[in-house]
Structure formats: structure tokens, C-alpha cells
PDB file of C-alpha atoms and ligand atoms in Angstrom:
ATOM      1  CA  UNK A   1    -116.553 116.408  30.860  1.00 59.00           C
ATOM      2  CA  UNK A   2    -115.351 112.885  29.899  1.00 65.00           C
ATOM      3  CA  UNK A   3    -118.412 111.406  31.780  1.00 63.00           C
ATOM      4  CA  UNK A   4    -120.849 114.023  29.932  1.00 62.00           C
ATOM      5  CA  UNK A   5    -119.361 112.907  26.331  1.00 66.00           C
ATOM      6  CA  UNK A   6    -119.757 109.343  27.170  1.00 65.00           C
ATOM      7  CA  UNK A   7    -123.180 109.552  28.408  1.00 58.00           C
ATOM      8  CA  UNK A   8    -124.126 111.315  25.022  1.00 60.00           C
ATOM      9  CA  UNK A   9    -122.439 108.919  22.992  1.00 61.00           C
ATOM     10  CA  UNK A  10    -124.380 106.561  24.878  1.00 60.00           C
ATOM     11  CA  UNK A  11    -127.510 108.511  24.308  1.00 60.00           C
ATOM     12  CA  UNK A  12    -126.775 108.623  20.416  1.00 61.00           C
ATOM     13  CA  UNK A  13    -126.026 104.850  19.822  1.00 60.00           C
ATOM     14  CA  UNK A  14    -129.508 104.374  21.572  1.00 69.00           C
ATOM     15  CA  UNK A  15    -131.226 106.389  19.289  1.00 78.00           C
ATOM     16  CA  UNK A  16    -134.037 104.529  17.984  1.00 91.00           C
ATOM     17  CA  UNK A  17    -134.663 104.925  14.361  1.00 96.00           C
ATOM     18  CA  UNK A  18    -138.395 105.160  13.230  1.00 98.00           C
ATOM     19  CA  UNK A  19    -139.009 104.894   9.383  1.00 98.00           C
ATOM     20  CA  UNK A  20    -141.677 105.985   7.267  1.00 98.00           C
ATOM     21  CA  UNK A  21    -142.157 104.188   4.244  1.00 98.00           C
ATOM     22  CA  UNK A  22    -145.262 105.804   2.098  1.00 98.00           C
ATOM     23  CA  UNK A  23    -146.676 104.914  -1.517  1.00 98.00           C
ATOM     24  CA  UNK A  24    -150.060 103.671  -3.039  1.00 97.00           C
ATOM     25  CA  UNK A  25    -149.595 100.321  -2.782  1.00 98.00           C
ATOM     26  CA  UNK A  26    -152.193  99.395  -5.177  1.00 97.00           C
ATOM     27  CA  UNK A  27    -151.362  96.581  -4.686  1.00 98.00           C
ATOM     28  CA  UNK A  28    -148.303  95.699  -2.598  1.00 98.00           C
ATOM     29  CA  UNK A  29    -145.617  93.863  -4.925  1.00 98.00           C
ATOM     30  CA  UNK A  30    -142.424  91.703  -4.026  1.00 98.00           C
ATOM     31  CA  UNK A  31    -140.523  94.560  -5.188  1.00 98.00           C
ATOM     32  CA  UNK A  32    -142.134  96.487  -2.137  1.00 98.00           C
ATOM     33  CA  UNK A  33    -141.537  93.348   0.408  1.00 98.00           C
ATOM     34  CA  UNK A  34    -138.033  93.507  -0.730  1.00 98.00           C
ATOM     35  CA  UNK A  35    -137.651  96.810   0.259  1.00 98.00           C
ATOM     36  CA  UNK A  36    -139.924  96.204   3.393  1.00 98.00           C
ATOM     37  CA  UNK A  37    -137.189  93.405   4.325  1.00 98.00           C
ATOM     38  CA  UNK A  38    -134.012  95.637   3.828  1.00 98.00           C
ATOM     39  CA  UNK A  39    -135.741  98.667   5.882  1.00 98.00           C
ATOM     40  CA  UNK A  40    -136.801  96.494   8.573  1.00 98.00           C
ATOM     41  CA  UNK A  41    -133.244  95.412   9.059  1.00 98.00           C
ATOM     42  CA  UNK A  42    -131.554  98.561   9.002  1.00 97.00           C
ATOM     43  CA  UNK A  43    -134.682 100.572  10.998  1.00 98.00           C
ATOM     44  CA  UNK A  44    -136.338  99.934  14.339  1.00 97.00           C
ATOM     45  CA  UNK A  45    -139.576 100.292  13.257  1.00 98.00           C
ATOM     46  CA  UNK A  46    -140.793 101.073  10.052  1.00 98.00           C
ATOM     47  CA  UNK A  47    -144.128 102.325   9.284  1.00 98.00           C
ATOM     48  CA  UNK A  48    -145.494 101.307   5.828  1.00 98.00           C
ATOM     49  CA  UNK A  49    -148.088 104.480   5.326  1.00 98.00           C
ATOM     50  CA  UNK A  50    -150.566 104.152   2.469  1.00 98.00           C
ATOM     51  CA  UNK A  51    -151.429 107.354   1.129  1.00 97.00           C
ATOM     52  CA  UNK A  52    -155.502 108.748   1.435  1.00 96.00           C
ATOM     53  CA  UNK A  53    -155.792 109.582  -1.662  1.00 87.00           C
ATOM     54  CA  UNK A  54    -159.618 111.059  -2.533  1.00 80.00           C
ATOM     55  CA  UNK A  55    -158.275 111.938  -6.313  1.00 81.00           C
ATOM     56  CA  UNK A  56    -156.737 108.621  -7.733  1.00 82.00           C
ATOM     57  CA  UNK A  57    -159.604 105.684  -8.384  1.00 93.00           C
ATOM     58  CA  UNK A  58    -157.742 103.095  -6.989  1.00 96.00           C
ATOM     59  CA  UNK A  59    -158.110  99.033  -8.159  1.00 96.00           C
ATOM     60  CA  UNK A  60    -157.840  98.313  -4.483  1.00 97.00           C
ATOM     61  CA  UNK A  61    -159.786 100.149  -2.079  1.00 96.00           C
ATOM     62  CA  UNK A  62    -157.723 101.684   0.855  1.00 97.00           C
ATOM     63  CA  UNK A  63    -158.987  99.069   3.586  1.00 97.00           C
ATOM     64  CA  UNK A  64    -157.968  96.092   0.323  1.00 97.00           C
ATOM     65  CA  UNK A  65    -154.773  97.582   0.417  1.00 98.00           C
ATOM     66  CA  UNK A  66    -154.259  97.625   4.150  1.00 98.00           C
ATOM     67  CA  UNK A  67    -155.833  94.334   4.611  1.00 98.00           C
ATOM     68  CA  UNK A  68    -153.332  92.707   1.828  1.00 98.00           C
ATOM     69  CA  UNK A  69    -150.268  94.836   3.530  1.00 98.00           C
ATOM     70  CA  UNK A  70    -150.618  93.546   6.877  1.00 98.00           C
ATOM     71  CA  UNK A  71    -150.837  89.988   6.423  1.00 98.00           C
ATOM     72  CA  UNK A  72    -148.201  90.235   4.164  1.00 98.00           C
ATOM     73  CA  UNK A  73    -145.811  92.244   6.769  1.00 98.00           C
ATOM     74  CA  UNK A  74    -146.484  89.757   9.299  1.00 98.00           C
ATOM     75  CA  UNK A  75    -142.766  88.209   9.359  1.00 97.00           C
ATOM     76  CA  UNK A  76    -141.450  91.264  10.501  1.00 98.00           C
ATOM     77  CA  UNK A  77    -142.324  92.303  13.923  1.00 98.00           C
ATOM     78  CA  UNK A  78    -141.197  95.578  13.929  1.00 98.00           C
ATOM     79  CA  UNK A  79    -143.389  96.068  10.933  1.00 98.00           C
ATOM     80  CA  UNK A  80    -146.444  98.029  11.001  1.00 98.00           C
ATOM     81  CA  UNK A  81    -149.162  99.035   8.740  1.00 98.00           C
ATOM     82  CA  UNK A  82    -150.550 102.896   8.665  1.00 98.00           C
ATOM     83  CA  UNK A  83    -152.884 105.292   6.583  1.00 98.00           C
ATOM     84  CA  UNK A  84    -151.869 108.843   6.136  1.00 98.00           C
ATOM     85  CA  UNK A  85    -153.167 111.988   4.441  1.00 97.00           C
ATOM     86  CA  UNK A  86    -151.839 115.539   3.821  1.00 96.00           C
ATOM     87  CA  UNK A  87    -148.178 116.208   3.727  1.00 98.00           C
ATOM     88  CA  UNK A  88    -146.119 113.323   4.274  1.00 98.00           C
ATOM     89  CA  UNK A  89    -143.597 115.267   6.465  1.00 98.00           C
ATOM     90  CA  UNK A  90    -146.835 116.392   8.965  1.00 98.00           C
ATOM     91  CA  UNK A  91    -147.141 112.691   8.800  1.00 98.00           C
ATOM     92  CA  UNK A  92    -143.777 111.803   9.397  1.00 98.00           C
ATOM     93  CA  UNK A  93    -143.479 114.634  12.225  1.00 96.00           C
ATOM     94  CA  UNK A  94    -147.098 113.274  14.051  1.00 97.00           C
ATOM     95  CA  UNK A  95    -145.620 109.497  14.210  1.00 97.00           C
ATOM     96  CA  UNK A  96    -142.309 110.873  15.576  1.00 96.00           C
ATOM     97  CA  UNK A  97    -140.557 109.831  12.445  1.00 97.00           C
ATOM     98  CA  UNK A  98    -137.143 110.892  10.960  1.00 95.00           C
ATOM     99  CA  UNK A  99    -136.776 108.636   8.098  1.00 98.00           C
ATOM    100  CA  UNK A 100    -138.760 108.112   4.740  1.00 98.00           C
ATOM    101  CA  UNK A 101    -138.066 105.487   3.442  1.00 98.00           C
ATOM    102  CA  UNK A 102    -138.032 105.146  -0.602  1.00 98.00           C
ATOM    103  CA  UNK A 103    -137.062 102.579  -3.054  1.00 98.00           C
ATOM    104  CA  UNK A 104    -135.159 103.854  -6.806  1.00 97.00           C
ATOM    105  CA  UNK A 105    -135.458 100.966  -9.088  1.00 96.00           C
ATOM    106  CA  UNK A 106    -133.367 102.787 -11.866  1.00 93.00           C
ATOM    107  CA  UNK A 107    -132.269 105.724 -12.758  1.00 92.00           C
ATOM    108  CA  UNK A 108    -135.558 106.928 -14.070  1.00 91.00           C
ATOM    109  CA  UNK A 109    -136.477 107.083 -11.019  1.00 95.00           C
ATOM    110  CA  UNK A 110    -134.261 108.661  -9.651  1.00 95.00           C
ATOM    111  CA  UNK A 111    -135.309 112.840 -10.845  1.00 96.00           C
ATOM    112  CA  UNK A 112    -139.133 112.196  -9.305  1.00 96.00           C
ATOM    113  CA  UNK A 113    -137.513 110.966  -5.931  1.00 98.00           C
ATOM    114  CA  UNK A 114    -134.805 113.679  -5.886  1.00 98.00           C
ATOM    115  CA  UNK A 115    -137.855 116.485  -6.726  1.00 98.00           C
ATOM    116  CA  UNK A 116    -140.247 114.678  -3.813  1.00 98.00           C
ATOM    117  CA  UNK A 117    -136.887 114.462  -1.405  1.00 98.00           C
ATOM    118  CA  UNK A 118    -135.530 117.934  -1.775  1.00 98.00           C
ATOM    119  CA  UNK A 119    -139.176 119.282  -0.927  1.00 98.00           C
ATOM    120  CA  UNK A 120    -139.842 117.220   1.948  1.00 98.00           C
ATOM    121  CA  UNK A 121    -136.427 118.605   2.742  1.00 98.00           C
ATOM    122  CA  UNK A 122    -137.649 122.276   2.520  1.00 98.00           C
ATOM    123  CA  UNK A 123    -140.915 121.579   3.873  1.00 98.00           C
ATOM    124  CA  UNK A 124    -139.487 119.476   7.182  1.00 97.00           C
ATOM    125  CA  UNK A 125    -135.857 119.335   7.665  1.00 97.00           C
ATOM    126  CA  UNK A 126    -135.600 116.875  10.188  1.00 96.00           C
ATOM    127  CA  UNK A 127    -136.765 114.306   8.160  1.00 97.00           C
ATOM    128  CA  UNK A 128    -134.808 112.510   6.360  1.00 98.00           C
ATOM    129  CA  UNK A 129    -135.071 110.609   2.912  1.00 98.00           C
ATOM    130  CA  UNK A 130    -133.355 107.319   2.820  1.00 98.00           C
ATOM    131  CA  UNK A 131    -133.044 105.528  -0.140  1.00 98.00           C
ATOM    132  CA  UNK A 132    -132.726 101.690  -0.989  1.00 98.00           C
ATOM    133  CA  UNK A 133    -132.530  99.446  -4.218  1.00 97.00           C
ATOM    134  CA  UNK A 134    -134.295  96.906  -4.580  1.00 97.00           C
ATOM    135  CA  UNK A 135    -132.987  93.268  -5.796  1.00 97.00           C
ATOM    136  CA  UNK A 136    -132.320  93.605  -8.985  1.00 96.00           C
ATOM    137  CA  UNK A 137    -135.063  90.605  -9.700  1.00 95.00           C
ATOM    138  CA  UNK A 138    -137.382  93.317  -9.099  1.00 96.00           C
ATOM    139  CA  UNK A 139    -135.975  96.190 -11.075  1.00 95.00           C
ATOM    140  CA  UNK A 140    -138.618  96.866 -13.667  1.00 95.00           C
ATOM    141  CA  UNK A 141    -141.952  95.737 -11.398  1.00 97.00           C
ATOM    142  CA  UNK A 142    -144.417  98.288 -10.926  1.00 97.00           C
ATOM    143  CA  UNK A 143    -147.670  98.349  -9.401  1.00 97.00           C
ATOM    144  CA  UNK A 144    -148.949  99.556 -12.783  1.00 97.00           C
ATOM    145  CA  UNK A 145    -147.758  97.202 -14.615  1.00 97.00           C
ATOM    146  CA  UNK A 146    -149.320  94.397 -12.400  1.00 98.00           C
ATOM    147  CA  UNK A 147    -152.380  95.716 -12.970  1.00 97.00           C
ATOM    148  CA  UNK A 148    -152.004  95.876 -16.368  1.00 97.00           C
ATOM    149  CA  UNK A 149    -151.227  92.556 -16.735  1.00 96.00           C
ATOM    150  CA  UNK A 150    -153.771  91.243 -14.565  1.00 96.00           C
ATOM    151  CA  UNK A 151    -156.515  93.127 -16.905  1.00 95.00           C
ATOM    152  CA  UNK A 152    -155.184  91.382 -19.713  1.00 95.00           C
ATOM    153  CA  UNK A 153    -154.723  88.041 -18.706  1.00 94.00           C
ATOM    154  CA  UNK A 154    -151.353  87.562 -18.280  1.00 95.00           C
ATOM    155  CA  UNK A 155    -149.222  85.942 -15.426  1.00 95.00           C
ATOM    156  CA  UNK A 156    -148.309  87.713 -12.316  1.00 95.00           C
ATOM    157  CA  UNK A 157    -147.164  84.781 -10.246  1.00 95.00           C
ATOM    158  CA  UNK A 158    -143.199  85.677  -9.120  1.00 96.00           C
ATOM    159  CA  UNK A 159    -144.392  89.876  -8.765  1.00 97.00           C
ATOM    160  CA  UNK A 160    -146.795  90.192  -6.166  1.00 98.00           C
ATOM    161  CA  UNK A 161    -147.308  87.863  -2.962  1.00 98.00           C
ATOM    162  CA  UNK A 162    -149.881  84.790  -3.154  1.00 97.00           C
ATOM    163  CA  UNK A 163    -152.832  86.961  -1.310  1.00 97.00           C
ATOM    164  CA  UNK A 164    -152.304  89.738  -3.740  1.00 97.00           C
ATOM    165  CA  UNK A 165    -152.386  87.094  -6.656  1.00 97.00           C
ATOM    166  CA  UNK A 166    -155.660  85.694  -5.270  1.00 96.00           C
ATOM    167  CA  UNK A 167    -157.287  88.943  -5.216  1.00 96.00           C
ATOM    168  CA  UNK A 168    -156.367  90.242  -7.995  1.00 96.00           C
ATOM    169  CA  UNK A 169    -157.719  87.230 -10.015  1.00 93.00           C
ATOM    170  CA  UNK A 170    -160.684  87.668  -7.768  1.00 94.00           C
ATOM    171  CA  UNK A 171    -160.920  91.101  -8.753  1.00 91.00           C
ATOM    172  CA  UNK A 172    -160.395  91.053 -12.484  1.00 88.00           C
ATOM    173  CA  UNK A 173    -162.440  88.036 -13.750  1.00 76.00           C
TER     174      UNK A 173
HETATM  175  O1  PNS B   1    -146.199 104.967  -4.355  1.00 72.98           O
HETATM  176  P1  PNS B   1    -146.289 106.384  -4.814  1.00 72.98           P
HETATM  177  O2  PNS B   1    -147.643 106.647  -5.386  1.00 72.98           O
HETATM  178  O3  PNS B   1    -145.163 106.759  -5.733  1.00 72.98           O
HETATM  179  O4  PNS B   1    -146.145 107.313  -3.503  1.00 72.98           O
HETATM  180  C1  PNS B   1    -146.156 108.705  -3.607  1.00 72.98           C
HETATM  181  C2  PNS B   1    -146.272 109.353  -2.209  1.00 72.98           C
HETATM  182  C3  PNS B   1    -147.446 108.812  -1.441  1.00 72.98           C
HETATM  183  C4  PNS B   1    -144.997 109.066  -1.427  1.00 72.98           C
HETATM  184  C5  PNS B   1    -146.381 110.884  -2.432  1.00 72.98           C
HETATM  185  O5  PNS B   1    -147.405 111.144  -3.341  1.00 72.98           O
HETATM  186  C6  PNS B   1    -146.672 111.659  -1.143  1.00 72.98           C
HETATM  187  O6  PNS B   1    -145.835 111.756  -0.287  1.00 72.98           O
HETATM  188  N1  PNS B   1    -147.905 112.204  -1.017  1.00 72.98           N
HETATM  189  C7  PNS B   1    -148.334 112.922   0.161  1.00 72.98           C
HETATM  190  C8  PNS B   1    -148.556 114.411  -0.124  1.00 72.98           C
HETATM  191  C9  PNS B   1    -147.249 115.174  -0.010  1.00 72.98           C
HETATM  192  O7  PNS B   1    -146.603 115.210   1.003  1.00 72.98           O
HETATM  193  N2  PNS B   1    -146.876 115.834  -1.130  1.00 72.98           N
HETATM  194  C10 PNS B   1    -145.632 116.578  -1.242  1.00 72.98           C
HETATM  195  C11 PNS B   1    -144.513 115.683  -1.686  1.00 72.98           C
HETATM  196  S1  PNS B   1    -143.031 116.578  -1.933  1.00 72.98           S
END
């Protein structure tokens, strides 16, 4: 019996935690690498999944996006790069996966990613939502603002990684 508990708390400290960690990314910020850098130290793997979506006109095309994400996830080994469409817990449950990972900025936040959590919940509930903060450097960067600013001309150096800078400024003018 003693042998039989061991062996499972053996079994359970070997678990091997897989993370999902879905979103747009259009484009990837340094408020999503900061959360990329916390997940990847806490999770095995994590799998950053950029969502198919055929309804939103992205700035960045999907193969931009996942061009941009994976040099910029290089650092991190146990890092990787995916594309997903329908539900995210179908997703989750294809890849194995028993995390999502999500990031609350502020408490505005918070009532979207509580809505989204409790569903994938109902909908799969074997996954499990995690959620991290990021630094608080990053508290009030958005994708959407990026863009934003880009459009109009104003500085973006300090929120998004150099190749995103490049491209965007490529992009826009
Ligand atoms: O970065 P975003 O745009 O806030 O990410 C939103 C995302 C991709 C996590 C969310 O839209 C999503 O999971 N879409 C997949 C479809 C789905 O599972 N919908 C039900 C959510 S409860």
C-alpha cells in the first residue's frame, strides 16, 4: 500500500504540464513576452496558439504574426509557436493540453477573462485557466493601441520587440 502511494506520488510530481497560451497577437507586444517568460518558467511547454480568425481583418496576416512570434520566442526552448481554430478547449484537448494560459492586466480585464474562463470551464473541464500579471511596466499596452499609434506616427519603441517595430514601420509608411 505504502509502495503503491509512493509510486503515485511519484507519478504526480512527474506530471508534465503543457500550456496553452491563445490570443490574436496582432502583433506580439513585450507585454505578451513578459507573460511568455513567466509561463515558460512555471510550465513545461507552452504553446503560444494564434487564433484563425476568418472574421477579424487583421494588420498582420496570420503567417506575419507567426513569423514575428517565433523569432521572437526563440530564447525559450520549451517555447513553441501554433495556429488554432474552433473552440479553444478542442484545441487545448487535441495538443494534450491542461492549461490556458491568460494574462489580466487590470481589473478591467478581469469580467471578459472570468466570462471566457468559466465557459471553457463548462465546455471542457479538464482544462484549466491559469492566470498571470504582467510587469506592471506593461499594464496598460495593448495590441490595439500599438497599432494605433503606429498609424499615427507616434513612438512604439519600449512596447513591442525590435522585429515587430521594423515591420510595423514597414507596414504603415
Ligand atoms: O488575444 P485575444 O483576441 O483576446 O484572444 C481571444 C481568444 C483567441 C483567446 C478567444 O477569442 C478564443 O479562445 N477564441 C476561440 C474560440 C472559442 O473557443 N470561443 C469560446 C470562448 S469561451
Amino acid at each position: 500500500m505504502r509502495i503503491l502511494r509512493e509510486f503515485t506520488q511519484a507519478d504526480e510530481t512527474m506530471k508534465k504540464v503543457l500550456a496553452i497560451y491563445p490570443g490574436s497577437f496582432d502583433p506580439v507586444t513585450n507585454g505578451h513576452l513578459d507573460l511568455i517568460e513567466r509561463g515558460a518558467k512555471i510550465f513545461d511547454r507552452l504553446v503560444v496558439s494564434l487564433l484563425r480568425n476568418f472574421e477579424k481583418q487583421p494588420l498582420f496576416s496570420l503567417d506575419e504574426r507567426v513569423e514575428m512570434l517565433r523569432e521572437v520566442v526563440r530564447p525559450w526552448p520549451n517555447v513553441e509557436v501554433d495556429v488554432f481554430s474552433g473552440l479553444l478547449v478542442d484545441y487545448a484537448g487535441l495538443r494534450g493540453a491542461n492549461v490556458i494560459l491568460r494574462g489580466i492586466r487590470a481589473v478591467s480585464d478581469y469580467e471578459y477573462e472570468l466570462q471566457m474562463a468559466m465557459m471553457n470551464r463548462k465546455l471542457n473541464a479538464n482544462v484549466e485557466t491559469v492566470f498571470m500579471m504582467p510587469a506592471v511596466a506593461y499594464s496598460y499596452l495593448s495590441s490595439r493601441l500599438v497599432r494605433e499609434i503606429a498609424h499615427l506616427g507616434g513612438p512604439i519603441t519600449g512596447l513591442v520587440p525590435a522585429v515587430v517595430e521594423e515591420r510595423l514601420r514597414a507596414k504603415i509608411h
